[in-house]
Each structure stands twice: as C-alpha cells, then as structure tokens.
Amino acid sequence: KLANVAMLSPSGSRPAKMVRISVLGDALKTMYNAEKRGKRQVLLRPVSKVVIKFLQLMQKHGYIGEFELVDDHRAGKIVVELNGRLNKCGVMSPRYDVGHHEIEAWIGRLLPSRQFGVIVLTTSAGIMDHEEARRKRVGG
C-alpha cells in the first residue's frame, strides 16, 4: 500500500515547490493533452507575451479556434477553443540557434512532410513561422 508522499526541500523542513521551467512548454503540453482527451476548450495559465504570440500564429494557421484572455489580477489565464486539428505540438528544449540557411534542414528533420506542419521560430524580428522566416531571411 502506498502512503501519501510529499516532496521535501533539502533541509527537510517544508514541502518543496515545483518550479515552472517553460511557460510556453507547459501551455503547449496542456493544449496537446486536452486535444487528445477530446476537450473543446482548455484553460492555460500563466499568461505571457510569447504564449499569446504563439497562439496567434496557431490560430492564423487554423490549428486552434478563438482564444480569450482572462485577467484575474495575477498571472492571468487564457481560454482556448480547440477545433480538433492539433496533432502534436511542443517546445524544443534545449533551444537551438538556427540560421536562415539551416531552416530547410530543420524542416526535413521535424516536419512529417513539406506541405504539413509549422515550425515556429523566435527571432530578433519577432515570433514567426518557418515560411515567414525564410522569406525575411532571418534565423532564430
């Protein structure tokens, strides 16, 4: 029989607090899990500018429906409408530097086919998909 187990800090005095490593990674994993479970909506928290830009790109490409920002006077929440088109999404960790001349190789490595899927890059010119990065000749 298993008893309730609490994580203890190194000193052993109080429970250790889980640290959020990647807000974007957590948001994408939450959306992916909700999509697999057949949910129509998902609640993402906390909110960041990067998550909002990423969701705007996903909406532009038709992977998600509308999303609404909920201000709770804390870190905020986002309610996302799922439309069943999300197969797989995630964050590359650790992050890699990708020059504009290397984007083609990453497309071949990560995407299932040339007409299917999107790679989102964070660049000095903003957050954009791989096609826009190739057109603007910027890496990320």
mmCIF file of C-alpha atoms in Angstrom:
data_model
loop_
_atom_site.group_PDB
_atom_site.id
_atom_site.type_symbol
_atom_site.label_atom_id
_atom_site.label_comp_id
_atom_site.label_asym_id
_atom_site.label_seq_id
_atom_site.Cartn_x
_atom_site.Cartn_y
_atom_site.Cartn_z
ATOM 1 C CA LYS A 1 0.000 0.000 0.000
ATOM 2 C CA LEU A 2 1.230 3.464 -0.875
ATOM 3 C CA ALA A 3 1.004 6.308 1.608
ATOM 4 C CA ASN A 4 0.771 9.970 0.686
ATOM 5 C CA VAL A 5 4.268 11.180 -0.110
ATOM 6 C CA ALA A 6 5.243 14.856 -0.060
ATOM 7 C CA MET A 7 8.328 16.259 -1.734
ATOM 8 C CA LEU A 8 10.617 17.767 0.883
ATOM 9 C CA SER A 9 13.135 20.510 0.405
ATOM 10 C CA PRO A 10 16.808 19.650 1.009
ATOM 11 C CA SER A 11 16.565 20.886 4.589
ATOM 12 C CA GLY A 12 13.556 18.607 5.073
ATOM 13 C CA SER A 13 11.550 21.252 6.873
ATOM 14 C CA ARG A 14 8.824 22.134 4.377
ATOM 15 C CA PRO A 15 7.485 20.794 1.097
ATOM 16 C CA ALA A 16 9.452 21.768 -1.994
ATOM 17 C CA LYS A 17 7.695 23.984 -4.531
ATOM 18 C CA MET A 18 7.665 22.873 -8.153
ATOM 19 C CA VAL A 19 9.392 25.383 -10.432
ATOM 20 C CA ARG A 20 7.885 26.243 -13.796
ATOM 21 C CA ILE A 21 10.688 25.780 -16.301
ATOM 22 C CA SER A 22 8.941 26.810 -19.521
ATOM 23 C CA VAL A 23 5.630 28.677 -19.558
ATOM 24 C CA LEU A 24 5.287 28.078 -23.316
ATOM 25 C CA GLY A 25 6.133 24.389 -22.963
ATOM 26 C CA ASP A 26 3.543 23.949 -20.223
ATOM 27 C CA ALA A 27 0.885 25.755 -22.289
ATOM 28 C CA LEU A 28 1.532 23.632 -25.396
ATOM 29 C CA LYS A 29 1.576 20.391 -23.399
ATOM 30 C CA THR A 30 -1.720 21.351 -21.716
ATOM 31 C CA MET A 31 -3.321 22.045 -25.120
ATOM 32 C CA TYR A 32 -1.991 18.799 -26.580
ATOM 33 C CA ASN A 33 -3.272 16.746 -23.632
ATOM 34 C CA ALA A 34 -6.714 18.391 -23.788
ATOM 35 C CA GLU A 35 -6.857 17.737 -27.547
ATOM 36 C CA LYS A 36 -6.010 14.055 -27.009
ATOM 37 C CA ARG A 37 -8.794 13.803 -24.415
ATOM 38 C CA GLY A 38 -11.288 15.283 -26.891
ATOM 39 C CA LYS A 39 -11.894 18.525 -24.990
ATOM 40 C CA ARG A 40 -13.389 21.526 -26.784
ATOM 41 C CA GLN A 41 -11.803 24.156 -24.504
ATOM 42 C CA VAL A 42 -8.671 24.395 -22.420
ATOM 43 C CA LEU A 43 -7.539 26.844 -19.722
ATOM 44 C CA LEU A 44 -3.905 27.962 -19.936
ATOM 45 C CA ARG A 45 -2.105 29.736 -17.124
ATOM 46 C CA PRO A 46 0.037 31.753 -16.567
ATOM 47 C CA VAL A 47 -0.078 34.173 -19.489
ATOM 48 C CA SER A 48 2.982 35.575 -21.241
ATOM 49 C CA LYS A 49 3.537 37.642 -24.382
ATOM 50 C CA VAL A 50 5.298 34.688 -26.013
ATOM 51 C CA VAL A 51 2.324 32.368 -25.371
ATOM 52 C CA ILE A 52 -0.088 34.961 -26.840
ATOM 53 C CA LYS A 53 2.031 35.425 -29.991
ATOM 54 C CA PHE A 54 2.351 31.659 -30.368
ATOM 55 C CA LEU A 55 -1.431 31.215 -30.041
ATOM 56 C CA GLN A 56 -1.993 33.945 -32.661
ATOM 57 C CA LEU A 57 0.249 32.032 -35.087
ATOM 58 C CA MET A 58 -1.558 28.752 -34.354
ATOM 59 C CA GLN A 59 -4.897 30.496 -34.930
ATOM 60 C CA LYS A 60 -3.669 32.006 -38.213
ATOM 61 C CA HIS A 61 -2.728 28.521 -39.454
ATOM 62 C CA GLY A 62 -6.063 27.049 -38.283
ATOM 63 C CA TYR A 63 -4.771 24.724 -35.560
ATOM 64 C CA ILE A 64 -6.922 26.348 -32.845
ATOM 65 C CA GLY A 65 -10.095 28.431 -32.762
ATOM 66 C CA GLU A 66 -10.629 31.671 -30.862
ATOM 67 C CA PHE A 67 -8.895 32.370 -27.573
ATOM 68 C CA GLU A 68 -9.820 34.788 -24.812
ATOM 69 C CA LEU A 69 -7.582 36.466 -22.252
ATOM 70 C CA VAL A 70 -8.971 36.388 -18.689
ATOM 71 C CA ASP A 71 -7.446 38.969 -16.340
ATOM 72 C CA ASP A 72 -7.554 37.656 -12.766
ATOM 73 C CA HIS A 73 -5.203 40.386 -11.403
ATOM 74 C CA ARG A 74 -2.500 37.756 -11.003
ATOM 75 C CA ALA A 75 -0.624 35.954 -13.779
ATOM 76 C CA GLY A 76 -3.746 35.782 -15.989
ATOM 77 C CA LYS A 77 -5.438 32.950 -17.842
ATOM 78 C CA ILE A 78 -6.274 32.147 -21.454
ATOM 79 C CA VAL A 79 -9.294 30.107 -22.556
ATOM 80 C CA VAL A 80 -8.562 28.431 -25.915
ATOM 81 C CA GLU A 81 -11.193 26.877 -28.197
ATOM 82 C CA LEU A 82 -9.838 23.633 -29.667
ATOM 83 C CA ASN A 83 -11.023 22.527 -33.111
ATOM 84 C CA GLY A 84 -9.557 19.022 -33.348
ATOM 85 C CA ARG A 85 -6.769 19.884 -35.812
ATOM 86 C CA LEU A 86 -3.882 19.754 -33.354
ATOM 87 C CA ASN A 87 -1.846 16.571 -33.785
ATOM 88 C CA LYS A 88 1.377 17.353 -31.956
ATOM 89 C CA CYS A 89 2.927 20.477 -30.518
ATOM 90 C CA GLY A 90 5.818 21.070 -28.211
ATOM 91 C CA VAL A 91 8.911 23.083 -27.393
ATOM 92 C CA MET A 92 12.450 22.199 -28.396
ATOM 93 C CA SER A 93 14.450 22.027 -25.192
ATOM 94 C CA PRO A 94 17.246 22.950 -25.084
ATOM 95 C CA ARG A 95 16.699 25.683 -27.641
ATOM 96 C CA TYR A 96 18.928 25.715 -30.688
ATOM 97 C CA ASP A 97 20.249 28.591 -32.761
ATOM 98 C CA VAL A 98 19.023 28.197 -36.337
ATOM 99 C CA GLY A 99 20.474 30.321 -39.126
ATOM 100 C CA HIS A 100 18.245 31.203 -42.089
ATOM 101 C CA HIS A 101 20.310 28.858 -44.281
ATOM 102 C CA GLU A 102 19.667 25.943 -41.850
ATOM 103 C CA ILE A 103 15.853 26.240 -41.775
ATOM 104 C CA GLU A 104 15.451 23.791 -44.679
ATOM 105 C CA ALA A 105 17.366 21.083 -42.800
ATOM 106 C CA TRP A 106 15.223 21.581 -39.672
ATOM 107 C CA ILE A 107 12.041 21.327 -41.770
ATOM 108 C CA GLY A 108 13.218 17.956 -43.089
ATOM 109 C CA ARG A 109 14.107 16.801 -39.580
ATOM 110 C CA LEU A 110 10.998 17.910 -37.696
ATOM 111 C CA LEU A 111 8.002 18.013 -40.032
ATOM 112 C CA PRO A 112 6.247 14.902 -41.368
ATOM 113 C CA SER A 113 6.054 16.321 -44.916
ATOM 114 C CA ARG A 114 6.702 19.531 -46.816
ATOM 115 C CA GLN A 115 3.026 20.565 -47.046
ATOM 116 C CA PHE A 116 2.130 19.658 -43.474
ATOM 117 C CA GLY A 117 3.077 21.288 -40.169
ATOM 118 C CA VAL A 118 4.650 24.501 -38.969
ATOM 119 C CA ILE A 119 7.879 25.298 -37.157
ATOM 120 C CA VAL A 120 7.671 28.471 -35.068
ATOM 121 C CA LEU A 121 10.888 30.412 -34.532
ATOM 122 C CA THR A 122 11.647 33.171 -32.044
ATOM 123 C CA THR A 123 13.788 35.636 -33.963
ATOM 124 C CA SER A 124 15.125 39.142 -33.457
ATOM 125 C CA ALA A 125 12.334 40.244 -35.831
ATOM 126 C CA GLY A 126 9.644 38.640 -33.646
ATOM 127 C CA ILE A 127 7.939 35.263 -33.400
ATOM 128 C CA MET A 128 7.162 33.803 -36.839
ATOM 129 C CA ASP A 129 6.661 30.544 -38.707
ATOM 130 C CA HIS A 130 9.408 28.941 -40.774
ATOM 131 C CA GLU A 131 7.969 30.176 -44.095
ATOM 132 C CA GLU A 132 7.988 33.814 -42.993
ATOM 133 C CA ALA A 133 11.487 33.431 -41.535
ATOM 134 C CA ARG A 134 12.688 32.021 -44.847
ATOM 135 C CA ARG A 135 11.072 34.908 -46.773
ATOM 136 C CA LYS A 136 12.615 37.518 -44.444
ATOM 137 C CA ARG A 137 15.928 35.630 -44.349
ATOM 138 C CA VAL A 138 16.159 35.634 -40.546
ATOM 139 C CA GLY A 139 17.125 32.840 -38.202
ATOM 140 C CA GLY A 140 16.185 32.235 -34.611
#
